[in-house]
Structures are given as C-alpha cells and as structure tokens.
mmCIF file of C-alpha atoms in Angstrom:
data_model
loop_
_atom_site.group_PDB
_atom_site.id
_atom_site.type_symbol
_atom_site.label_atom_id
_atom_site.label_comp_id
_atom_site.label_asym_id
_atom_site.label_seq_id
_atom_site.Cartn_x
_atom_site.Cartn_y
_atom_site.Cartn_z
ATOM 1 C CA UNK A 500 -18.266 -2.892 12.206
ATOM 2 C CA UNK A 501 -17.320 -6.077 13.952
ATOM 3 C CA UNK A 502 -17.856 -7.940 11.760
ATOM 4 C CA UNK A 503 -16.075 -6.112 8.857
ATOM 5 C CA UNK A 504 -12.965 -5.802 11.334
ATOM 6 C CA UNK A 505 -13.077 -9.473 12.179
ATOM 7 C CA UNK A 506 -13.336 -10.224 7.722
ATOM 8 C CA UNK A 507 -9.963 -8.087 7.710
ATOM 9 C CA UNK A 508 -8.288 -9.395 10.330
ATOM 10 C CA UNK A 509 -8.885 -13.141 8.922
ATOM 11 C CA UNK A 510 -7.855 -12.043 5.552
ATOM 12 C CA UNK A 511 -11.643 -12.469 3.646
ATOM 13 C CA UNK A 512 -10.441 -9.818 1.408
ATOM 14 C CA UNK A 513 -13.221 -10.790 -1.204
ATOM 15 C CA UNK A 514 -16.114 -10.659 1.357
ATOM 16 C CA UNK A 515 -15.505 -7.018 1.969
ATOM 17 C CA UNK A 516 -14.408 -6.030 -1.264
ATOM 18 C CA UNK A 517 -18.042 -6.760 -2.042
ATOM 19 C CA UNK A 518 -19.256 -4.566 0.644
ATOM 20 C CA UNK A 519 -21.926 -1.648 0.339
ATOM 21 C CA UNK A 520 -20.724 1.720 1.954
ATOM 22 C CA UNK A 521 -22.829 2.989 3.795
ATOM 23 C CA UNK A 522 -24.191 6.771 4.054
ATOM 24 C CA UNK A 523 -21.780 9.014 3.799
ATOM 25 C CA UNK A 524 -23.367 10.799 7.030
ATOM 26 C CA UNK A 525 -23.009 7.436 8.614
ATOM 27 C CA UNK A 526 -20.359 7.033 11.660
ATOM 28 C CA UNK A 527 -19.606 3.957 10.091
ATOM 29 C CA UNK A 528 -19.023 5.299 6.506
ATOM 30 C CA UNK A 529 -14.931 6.451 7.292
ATOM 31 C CA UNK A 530 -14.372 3.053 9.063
ATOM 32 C CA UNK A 531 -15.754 1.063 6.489
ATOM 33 C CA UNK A 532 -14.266 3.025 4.040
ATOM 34 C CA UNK A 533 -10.693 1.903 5.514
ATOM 35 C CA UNK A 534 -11.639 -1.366 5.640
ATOM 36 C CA UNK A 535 -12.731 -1.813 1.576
ATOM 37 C CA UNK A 536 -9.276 0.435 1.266
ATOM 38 C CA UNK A 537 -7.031 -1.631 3.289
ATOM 39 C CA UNK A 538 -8.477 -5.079 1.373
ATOM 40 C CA UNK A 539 -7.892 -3.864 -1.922
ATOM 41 C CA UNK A 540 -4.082 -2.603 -0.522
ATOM 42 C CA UNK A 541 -4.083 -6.119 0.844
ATOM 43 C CA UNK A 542 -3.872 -8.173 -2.356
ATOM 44 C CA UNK A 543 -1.907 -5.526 -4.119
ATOM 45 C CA UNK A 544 -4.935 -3.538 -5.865
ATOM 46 C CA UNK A 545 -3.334 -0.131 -5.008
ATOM 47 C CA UNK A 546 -5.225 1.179 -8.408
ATOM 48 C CA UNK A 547 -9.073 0.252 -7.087
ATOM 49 C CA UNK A 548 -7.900 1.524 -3.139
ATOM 50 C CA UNK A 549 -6.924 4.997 -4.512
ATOM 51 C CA UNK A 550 -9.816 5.056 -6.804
ATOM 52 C CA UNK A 551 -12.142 4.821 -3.762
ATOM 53 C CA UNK A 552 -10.680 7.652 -1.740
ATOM 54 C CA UNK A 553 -11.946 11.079 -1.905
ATOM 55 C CA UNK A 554 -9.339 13.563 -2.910
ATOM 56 C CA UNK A 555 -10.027 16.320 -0.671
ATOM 57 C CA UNK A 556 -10.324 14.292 2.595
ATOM 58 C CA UNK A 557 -9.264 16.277 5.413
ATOM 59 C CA UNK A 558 -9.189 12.616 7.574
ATOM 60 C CA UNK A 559 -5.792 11.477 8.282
ATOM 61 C CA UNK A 560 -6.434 7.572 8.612
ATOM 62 C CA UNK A 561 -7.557 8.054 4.906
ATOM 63 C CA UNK A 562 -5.026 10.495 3.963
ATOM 64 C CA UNK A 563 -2.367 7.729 5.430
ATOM 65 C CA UNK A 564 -4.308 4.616 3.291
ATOM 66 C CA UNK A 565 -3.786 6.630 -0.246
ATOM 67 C CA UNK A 566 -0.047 7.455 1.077
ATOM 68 C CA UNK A 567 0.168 3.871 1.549
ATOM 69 C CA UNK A 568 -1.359 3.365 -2.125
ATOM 70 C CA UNK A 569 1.569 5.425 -3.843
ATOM 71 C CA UNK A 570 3.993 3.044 -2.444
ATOM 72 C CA UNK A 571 7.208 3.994 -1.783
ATOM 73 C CA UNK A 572 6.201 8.094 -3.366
ATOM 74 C CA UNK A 573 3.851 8.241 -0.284
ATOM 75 C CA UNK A 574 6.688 7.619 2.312
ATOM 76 C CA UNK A 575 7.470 11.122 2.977
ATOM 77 C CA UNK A 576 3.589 12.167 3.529
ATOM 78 C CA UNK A 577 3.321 9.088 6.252
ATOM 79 C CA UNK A 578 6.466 10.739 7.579
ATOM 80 C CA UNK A 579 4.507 14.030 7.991
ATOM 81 C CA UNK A 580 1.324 12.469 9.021
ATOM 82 C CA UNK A 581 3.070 10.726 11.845
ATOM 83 C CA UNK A 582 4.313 14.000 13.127
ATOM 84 C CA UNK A 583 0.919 15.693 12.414
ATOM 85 C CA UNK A 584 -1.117 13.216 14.994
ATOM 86 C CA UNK A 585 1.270 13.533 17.844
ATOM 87 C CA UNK A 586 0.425 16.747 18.447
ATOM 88 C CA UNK A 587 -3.149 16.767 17.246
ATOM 89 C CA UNK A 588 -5.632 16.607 19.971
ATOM 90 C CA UNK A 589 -8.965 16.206 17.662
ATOM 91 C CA UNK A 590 -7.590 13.032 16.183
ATOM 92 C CA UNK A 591 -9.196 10.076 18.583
ATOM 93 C CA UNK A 592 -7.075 7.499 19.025
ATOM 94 C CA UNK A 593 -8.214 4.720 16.205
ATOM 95 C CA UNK A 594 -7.157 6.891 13.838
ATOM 96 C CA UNK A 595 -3.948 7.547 15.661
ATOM 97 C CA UNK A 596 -3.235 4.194 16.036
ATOM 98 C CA UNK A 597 -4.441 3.251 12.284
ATOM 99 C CA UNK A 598 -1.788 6.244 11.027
ATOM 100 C CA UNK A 599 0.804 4.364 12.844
ATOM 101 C CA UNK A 600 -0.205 0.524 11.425
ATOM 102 C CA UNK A 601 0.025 2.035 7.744
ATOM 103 C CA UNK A 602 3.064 4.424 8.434
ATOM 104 C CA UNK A 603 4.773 1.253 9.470
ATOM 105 C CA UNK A 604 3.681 -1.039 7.241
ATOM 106 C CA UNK A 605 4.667 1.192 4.035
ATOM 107 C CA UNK A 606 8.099 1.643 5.993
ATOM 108 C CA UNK A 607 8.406 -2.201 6.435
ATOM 109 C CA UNK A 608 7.815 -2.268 2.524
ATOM 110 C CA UNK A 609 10.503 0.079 1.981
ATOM 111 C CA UNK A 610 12.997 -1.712 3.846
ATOM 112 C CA UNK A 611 12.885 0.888 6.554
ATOM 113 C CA UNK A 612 12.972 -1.350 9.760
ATOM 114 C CA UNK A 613 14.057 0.701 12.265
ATOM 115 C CA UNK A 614 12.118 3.528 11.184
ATOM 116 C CA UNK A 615 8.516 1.058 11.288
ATOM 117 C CA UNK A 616 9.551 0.100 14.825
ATOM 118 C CA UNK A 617 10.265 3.368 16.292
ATOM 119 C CA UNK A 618 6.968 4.466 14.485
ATOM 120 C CA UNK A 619 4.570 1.352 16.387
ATOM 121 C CA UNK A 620 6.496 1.460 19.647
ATOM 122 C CA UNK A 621 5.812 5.455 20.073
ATOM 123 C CA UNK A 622 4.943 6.920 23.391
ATOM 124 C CA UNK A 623 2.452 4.475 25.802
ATOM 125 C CA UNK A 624 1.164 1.510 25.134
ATOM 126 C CA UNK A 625 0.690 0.238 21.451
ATOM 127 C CA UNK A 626 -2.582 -0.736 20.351
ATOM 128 C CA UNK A 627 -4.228 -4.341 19.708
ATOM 129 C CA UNK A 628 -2.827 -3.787 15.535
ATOM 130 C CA UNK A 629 0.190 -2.404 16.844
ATOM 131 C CA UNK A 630 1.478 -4.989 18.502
ATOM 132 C CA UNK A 631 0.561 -7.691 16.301
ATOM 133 C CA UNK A 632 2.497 -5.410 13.359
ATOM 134 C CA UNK A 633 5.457 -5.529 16.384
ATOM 135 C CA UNK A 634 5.272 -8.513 16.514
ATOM 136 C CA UNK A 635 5.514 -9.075 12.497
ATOM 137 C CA UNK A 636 8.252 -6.813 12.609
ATOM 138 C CA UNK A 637 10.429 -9.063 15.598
ATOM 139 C CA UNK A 638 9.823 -12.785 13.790
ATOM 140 C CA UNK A 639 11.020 -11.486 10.392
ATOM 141 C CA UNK A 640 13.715 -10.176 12.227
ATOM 142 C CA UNK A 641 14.612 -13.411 13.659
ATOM 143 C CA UNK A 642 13.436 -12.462 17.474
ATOM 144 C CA UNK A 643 10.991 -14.721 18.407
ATOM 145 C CA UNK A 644 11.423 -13.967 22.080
ATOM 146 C CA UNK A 645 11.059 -10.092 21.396
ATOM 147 C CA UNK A 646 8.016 -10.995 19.418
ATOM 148 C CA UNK A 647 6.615 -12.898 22.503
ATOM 149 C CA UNK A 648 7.497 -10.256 25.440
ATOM 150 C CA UNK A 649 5.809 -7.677 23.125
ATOM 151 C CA UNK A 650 2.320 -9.567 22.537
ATOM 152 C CA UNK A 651 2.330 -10.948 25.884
ATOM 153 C CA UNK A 652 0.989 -8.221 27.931
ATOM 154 C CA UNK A 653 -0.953 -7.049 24.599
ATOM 155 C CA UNK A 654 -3.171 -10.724 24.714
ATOM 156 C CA UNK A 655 -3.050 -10.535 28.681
ATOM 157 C CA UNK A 656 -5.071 -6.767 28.455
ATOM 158 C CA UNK A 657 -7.255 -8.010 25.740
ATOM 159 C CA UNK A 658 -7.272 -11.627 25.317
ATOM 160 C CA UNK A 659 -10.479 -11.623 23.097
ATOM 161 C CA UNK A 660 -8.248 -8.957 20.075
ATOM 162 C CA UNK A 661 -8.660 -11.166 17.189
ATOM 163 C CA UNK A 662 -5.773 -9.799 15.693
ATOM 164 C CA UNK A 663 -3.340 -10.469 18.789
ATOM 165 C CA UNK A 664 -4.850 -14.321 18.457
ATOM 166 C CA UNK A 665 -3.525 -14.460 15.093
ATOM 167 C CA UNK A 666 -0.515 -13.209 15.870
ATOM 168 C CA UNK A 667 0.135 -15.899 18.842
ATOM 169 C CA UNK A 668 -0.702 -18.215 16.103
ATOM 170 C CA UNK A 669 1.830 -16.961 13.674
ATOM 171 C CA UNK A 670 4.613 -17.171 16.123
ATOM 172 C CA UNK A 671 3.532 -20.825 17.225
ATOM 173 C CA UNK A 672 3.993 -21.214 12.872
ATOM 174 C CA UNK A 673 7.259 -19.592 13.648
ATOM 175 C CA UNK A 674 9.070 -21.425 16.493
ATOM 176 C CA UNK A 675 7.009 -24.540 16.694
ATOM 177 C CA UNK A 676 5.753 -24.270 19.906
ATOM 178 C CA UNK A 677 3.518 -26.822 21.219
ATOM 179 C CA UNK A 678 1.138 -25.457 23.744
ATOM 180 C CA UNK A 679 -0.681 -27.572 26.374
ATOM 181 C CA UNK A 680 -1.230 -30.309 23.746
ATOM 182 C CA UNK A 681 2.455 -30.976 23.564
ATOM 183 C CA UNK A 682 1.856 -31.529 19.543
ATOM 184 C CA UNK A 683 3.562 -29.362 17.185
ATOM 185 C CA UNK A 684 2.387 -26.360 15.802
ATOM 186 C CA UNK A 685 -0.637 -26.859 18.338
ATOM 187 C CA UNK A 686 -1.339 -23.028 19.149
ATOM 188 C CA UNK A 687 -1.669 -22.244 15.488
ATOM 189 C CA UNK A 688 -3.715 -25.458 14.256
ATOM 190 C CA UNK A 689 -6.067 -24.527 16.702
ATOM 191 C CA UNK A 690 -6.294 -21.082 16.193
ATOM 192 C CA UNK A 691 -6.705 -21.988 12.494
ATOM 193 C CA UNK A 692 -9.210 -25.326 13.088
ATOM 194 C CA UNK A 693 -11.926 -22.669 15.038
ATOM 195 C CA UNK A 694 -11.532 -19.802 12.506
ATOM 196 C CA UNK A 695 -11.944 -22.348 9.696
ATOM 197 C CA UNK A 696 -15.071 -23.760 11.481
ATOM 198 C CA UNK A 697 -16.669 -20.711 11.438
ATOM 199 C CA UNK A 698 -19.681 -20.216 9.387
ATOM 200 C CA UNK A 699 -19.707 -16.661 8.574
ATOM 201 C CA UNK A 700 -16.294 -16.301 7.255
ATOM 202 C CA UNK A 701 -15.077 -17.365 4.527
ATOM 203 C CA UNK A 702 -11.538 -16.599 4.148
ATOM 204 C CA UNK A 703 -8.915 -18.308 1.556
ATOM 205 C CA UNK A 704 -5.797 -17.115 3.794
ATOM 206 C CA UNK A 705 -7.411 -19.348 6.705
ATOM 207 C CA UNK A 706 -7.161 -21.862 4.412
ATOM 208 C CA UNK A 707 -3.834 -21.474 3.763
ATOM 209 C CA UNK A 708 -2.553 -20.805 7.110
ATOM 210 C CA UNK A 709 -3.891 -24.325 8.040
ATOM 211 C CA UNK A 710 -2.630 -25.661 5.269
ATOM 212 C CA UNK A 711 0.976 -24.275 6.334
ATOM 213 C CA UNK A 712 0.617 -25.538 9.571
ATOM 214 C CA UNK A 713 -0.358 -29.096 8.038
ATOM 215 C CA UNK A 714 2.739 -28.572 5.653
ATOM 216 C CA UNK A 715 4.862 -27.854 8.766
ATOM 217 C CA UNK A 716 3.891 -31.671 10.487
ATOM 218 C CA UNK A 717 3.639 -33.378 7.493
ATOM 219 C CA UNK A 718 -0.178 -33.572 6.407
ATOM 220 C CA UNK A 719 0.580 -32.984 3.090
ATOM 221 C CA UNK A 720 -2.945 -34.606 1.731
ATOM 222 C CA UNK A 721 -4.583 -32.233 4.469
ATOM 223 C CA UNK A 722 -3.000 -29.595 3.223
ATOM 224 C CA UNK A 723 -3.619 -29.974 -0.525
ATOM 225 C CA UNK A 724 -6.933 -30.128 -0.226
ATOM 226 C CA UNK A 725 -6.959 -26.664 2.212
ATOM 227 C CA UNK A 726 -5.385 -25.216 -0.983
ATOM 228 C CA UNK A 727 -7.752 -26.559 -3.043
ATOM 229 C CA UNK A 728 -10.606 -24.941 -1.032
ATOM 230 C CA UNK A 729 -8.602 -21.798 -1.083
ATOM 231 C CA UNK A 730 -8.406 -21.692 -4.614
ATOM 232 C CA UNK A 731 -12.049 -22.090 -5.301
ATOM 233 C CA UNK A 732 -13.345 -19.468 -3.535
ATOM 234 C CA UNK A 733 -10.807 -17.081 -5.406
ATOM 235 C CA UNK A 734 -11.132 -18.228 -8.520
ATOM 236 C CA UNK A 735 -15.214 -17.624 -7.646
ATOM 237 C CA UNK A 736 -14.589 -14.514 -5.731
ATOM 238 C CA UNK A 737 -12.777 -13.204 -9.045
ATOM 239 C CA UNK A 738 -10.192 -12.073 -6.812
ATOM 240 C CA UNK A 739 -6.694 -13.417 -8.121
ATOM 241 C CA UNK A 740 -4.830 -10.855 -6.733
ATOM 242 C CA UNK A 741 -5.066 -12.869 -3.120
ATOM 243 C CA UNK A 742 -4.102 -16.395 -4.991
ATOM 244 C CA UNK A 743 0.241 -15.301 -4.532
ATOM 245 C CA UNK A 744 0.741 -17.180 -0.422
ATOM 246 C CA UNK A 745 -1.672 -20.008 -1.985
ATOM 247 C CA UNK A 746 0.486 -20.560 -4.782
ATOM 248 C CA UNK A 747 4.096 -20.444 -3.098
ATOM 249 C CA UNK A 748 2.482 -23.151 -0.344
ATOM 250 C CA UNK A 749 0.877 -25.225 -3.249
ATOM 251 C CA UNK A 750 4.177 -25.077 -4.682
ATOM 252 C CA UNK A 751 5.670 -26.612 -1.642
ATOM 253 C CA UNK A 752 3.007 -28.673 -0.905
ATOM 254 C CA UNK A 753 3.277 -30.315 -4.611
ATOM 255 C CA UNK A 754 7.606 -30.265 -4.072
ATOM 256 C CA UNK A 755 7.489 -32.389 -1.231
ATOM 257 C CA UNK A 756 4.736 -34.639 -1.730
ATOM 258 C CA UNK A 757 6.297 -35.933 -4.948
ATOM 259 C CA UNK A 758 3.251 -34.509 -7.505
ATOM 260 C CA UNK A 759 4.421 -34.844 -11.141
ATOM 261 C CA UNK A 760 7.206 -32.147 -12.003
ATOM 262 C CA UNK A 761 4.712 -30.934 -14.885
ATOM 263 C CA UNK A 762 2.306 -29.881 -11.599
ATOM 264 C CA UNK A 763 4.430 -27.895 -9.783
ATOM 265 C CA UNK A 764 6.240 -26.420 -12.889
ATOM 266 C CA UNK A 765 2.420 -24.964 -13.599
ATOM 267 C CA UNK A 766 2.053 -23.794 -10.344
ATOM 268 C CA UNK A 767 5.204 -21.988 -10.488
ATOM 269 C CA UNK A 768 4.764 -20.427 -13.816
ATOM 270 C CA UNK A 769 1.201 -19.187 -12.224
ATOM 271 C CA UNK A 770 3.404 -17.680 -9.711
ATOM 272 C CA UNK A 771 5.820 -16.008 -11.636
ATOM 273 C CA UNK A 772 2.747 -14.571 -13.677
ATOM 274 C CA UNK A 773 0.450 -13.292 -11.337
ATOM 275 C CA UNK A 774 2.820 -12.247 -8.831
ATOM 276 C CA UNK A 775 6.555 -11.920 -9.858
ATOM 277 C CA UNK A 776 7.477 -9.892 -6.816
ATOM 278 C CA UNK A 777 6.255 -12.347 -3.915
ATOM 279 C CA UNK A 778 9.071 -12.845 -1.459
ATOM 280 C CA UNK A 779 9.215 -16.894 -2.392
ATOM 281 C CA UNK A 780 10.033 -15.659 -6.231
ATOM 282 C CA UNK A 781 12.412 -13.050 -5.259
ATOM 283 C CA UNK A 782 14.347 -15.728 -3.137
ATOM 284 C CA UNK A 783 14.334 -18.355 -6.259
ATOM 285 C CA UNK A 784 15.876 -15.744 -8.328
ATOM 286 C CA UNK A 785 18.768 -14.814 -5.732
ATOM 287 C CA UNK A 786 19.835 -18.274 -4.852
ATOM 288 C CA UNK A 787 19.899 -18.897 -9.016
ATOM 289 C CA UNK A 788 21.993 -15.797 -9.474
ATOM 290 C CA UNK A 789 24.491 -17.260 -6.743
ATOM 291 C CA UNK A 790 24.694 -20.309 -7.733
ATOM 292 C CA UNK A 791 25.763 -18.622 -11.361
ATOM 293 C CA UNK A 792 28.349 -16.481 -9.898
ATOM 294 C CA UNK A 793 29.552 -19.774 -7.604
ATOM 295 C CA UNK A 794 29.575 -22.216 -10.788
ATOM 296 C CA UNK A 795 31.216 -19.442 -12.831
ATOM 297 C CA UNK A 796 34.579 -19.828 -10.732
ATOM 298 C CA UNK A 797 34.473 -23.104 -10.464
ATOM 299 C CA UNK A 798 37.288 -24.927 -12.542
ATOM 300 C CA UNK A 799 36.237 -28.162 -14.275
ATOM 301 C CA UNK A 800 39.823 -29.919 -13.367
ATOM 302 C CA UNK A 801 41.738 -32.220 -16.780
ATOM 303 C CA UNK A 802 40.232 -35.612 -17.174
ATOM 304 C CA UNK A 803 42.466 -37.748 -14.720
ATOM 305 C CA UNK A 804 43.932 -40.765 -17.445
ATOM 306 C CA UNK A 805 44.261 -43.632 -16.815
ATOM 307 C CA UNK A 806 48.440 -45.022 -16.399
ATOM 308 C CA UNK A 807 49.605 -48.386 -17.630
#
C-alpha cells in the first residue's frame, strides 16, 4: 500500500490504473480500491471510477468516491456523509479523513469555498491530505502565508508525508521562494529533480511540474523536453485523459520560446479537444469575451484631414 499511495500522491495515474485488486477478503482490497477510484476521478474518467464501485457498499470512503463521481448531483450525499462520520465511532480515522479530502474537493469543484474549508479544518488536527488540500485551498485563494502557517506544523509532525512535500513544493511554484540555495524556485526543483530520479515511478505530472518550474526561470529547452517525456509515456500509457496540465504548459512553453505559430496553434486545438473545460481554456475564453464587450464601445474617431 505504500507504494500505491506514494503512485497517487506523484500523480502516476496510469501505473495504478493498471493495477490488480486484490482479494476481496484482503485488508488491502478497500484501500486499493480507492486508490484505482481516485486515479480514474483524477484525469476526469468519472464513467470507469463509478463502474468499479460496488453498488451496495455499506463503506463510506467508497460511498464518498462515487458521490464524488456524480459531480456536482453527489454534493448533497458528501453533505450527509460528512455529518454521518462525526458521530460514527466504527469509522477509523483514514476513512474519516478520506470522507473529508473528497467532500472538499467536490465542494472546491462546485465553487463552494467556504464550505471545503470548514469541511478540512473540522475539529483537531487535520490529517497529512488534509492539509495539503488546505493548503490548495489558501494559494488559489491568494494566501500564501495562510497556506504556509497551515502546512508548517503538518511537515514539522511528519516531515517524511509525501503529500505535505509536494505541497511545500507547490507553494515554492507559487511565491518563488528560494530556500537555502538562494536560487529561484529551489524548494520545488528539488522536490521535483529527486521524485523524477526515482526509478520506480514513473509519473507524467512530475514531468510537468519540473517542467513548470523550468518554465518559471527560464529553461525553456529543459522544459520542452520534460514535456516531451511526459507525453510519451501517455500517449504509451493510453491514458489521454492526464495529457490537459501537459498541454496548457506546452502551450506556454512553445508561446514564449518563439516555436512556429502553426506549433502552438496545434497544441491549442489539442487542448480545446481533449479538454475544453481546463481552467487555462476557460480563462482564454473570458478574456476574449471582454475584450469583445471592451472593443464593442469603443468609437473608431473621423479620419483627422489634413488642412492647407
């Protein structure tokens, strides 16, 4: 189970996609179960996730991944199953805590901010996902230093947490912080650079958070070819569902390295394809629309002529 946990935390969707579940009667069958859920809910395959959850479950980490599934029609179940774990005494807390992560996350997907933040902070102290999803929650929000004072104490308790590590590296992507090194972006390069090393992962969205990070301080030929990688072991994986953050950075990547326009045009129709609603799309298509409603009051003044 370690190393399934550590494949979801570094985003190698398509290794555990792949996975065998085990025996049913198997103490690891429910987590692992989760796990091939929460991948497929990952890149957006809500269809597959709910197709590999029993109906009848009676578990409420499940129950809260095929709520999460139904989008925002599975909002008011989280809602209950929130309410149903506080006061359940049988429910350990990993699946507590996991309720709470998906709760959240559907409620971030909604919109509902407040809501996703009253739901992580909750009574005592959050778990290791918890507090990385906090801290999610505080960067988007534009509160870096909220972000920090929450996963502060989180990394000092359990420095090791995977998932806290990636979320220091995130907000060093965030604010630009330099570390030790005094370089920029240093926390997250080499948070990425030792991941990336590692032999028995193999994880596109490593790629591309390095190549971010290289974006960020100007390796752009670094970066490309991270992206390149990236897109490899997708297109081999058969897993295009995971290509939409490696498509918005090659876009970037090919904007500001000065690729030909017929490149990045590609790239973007790819985008617009495969994944119409990624946040990079939807921003394209509001700063278009206001630019329409700006040019449409715009007066074109009379041709000034010219007096003898």
């Amino acid at each position: 189970m370690y190393f399934i946990k550590q494949q979801f935390t570094l985003g190698a969707y398509p290794a555990i996609l792949s996975l065998q579940l085990p025996d049913p009667s198997s103490p690891d069958y429910i987590p692992t179960l989760l796990y091939k859920v929460r991948a497929h809910l990952a890149i957006g395959d809500n269809a597959s996730a709910l197709a590999l959850l029993p109906a009848d479950t009676e578990n409420v980490a499940l129950k809260a991944a095929a709520a999460l599934a139904k989008d925002e029609q599975g909002l008011e179940s989280l809602r209950d199953l929130c309410v149903e774990i506080e006061g359940d005494q049988d429910s350990d807390d990993w699946e507590k805590q996991t309720v709470q992560v998906l709760a959240a996350t559907a409620f971030i997907r909604a919109g509902e901010i407040e809501e996703a933040l009253e739901t992580l902070r909750g009574e005592g102290i959050p778990g290791d996902e918890q507090a990385a999803l906090l801290t999610q929650v505080y960067l988007s929000l534009a509160r870096p230093a909220l972000a920090q004072k929450v996963l502060a104490p989180a990394l000092k308790a359990n420095p090791d947490a995977l998932v806290l590590q990636l979320a220091e590296a995130i907000i060093s992507l965030v604010t630009g912080s330099q570390g030790t090194s005094g370089e920029p972006y240093a926390p997250a390069l080499s948070f990425y650079n030792e991941q990336v090393a590692n032999p028995s992962i193999s994880s596109p969205a490593l790629l591309v958070g390095r190549a971010v990070v290289r974006i960020l301080r100007g390796e752009l030929s670094s970066a490309q070819s991270d992206l390149e990688e990236a897109d490899s072991i997708i297109s081999r994986a058969k897993c295009e569902e995971a290509s939409s953050d490696m498509l918005a950075a090659m876009i970037v990547a090919a904007g500001l390295s000065g690729a030909k326009k017929g490149d990045a045009d590609q790239l973007w129709s790819r985008l617009l394809k495969q994944h119409p609603s990624h946040p990079l799309v939807a921003d394209i298509a509001a700063k278009e629309l206001l630019f329409d409603e700006c040019a449409s009051k715009f007066q074109v003044p009379p041709r000034a002529v010219a007096v003898a």
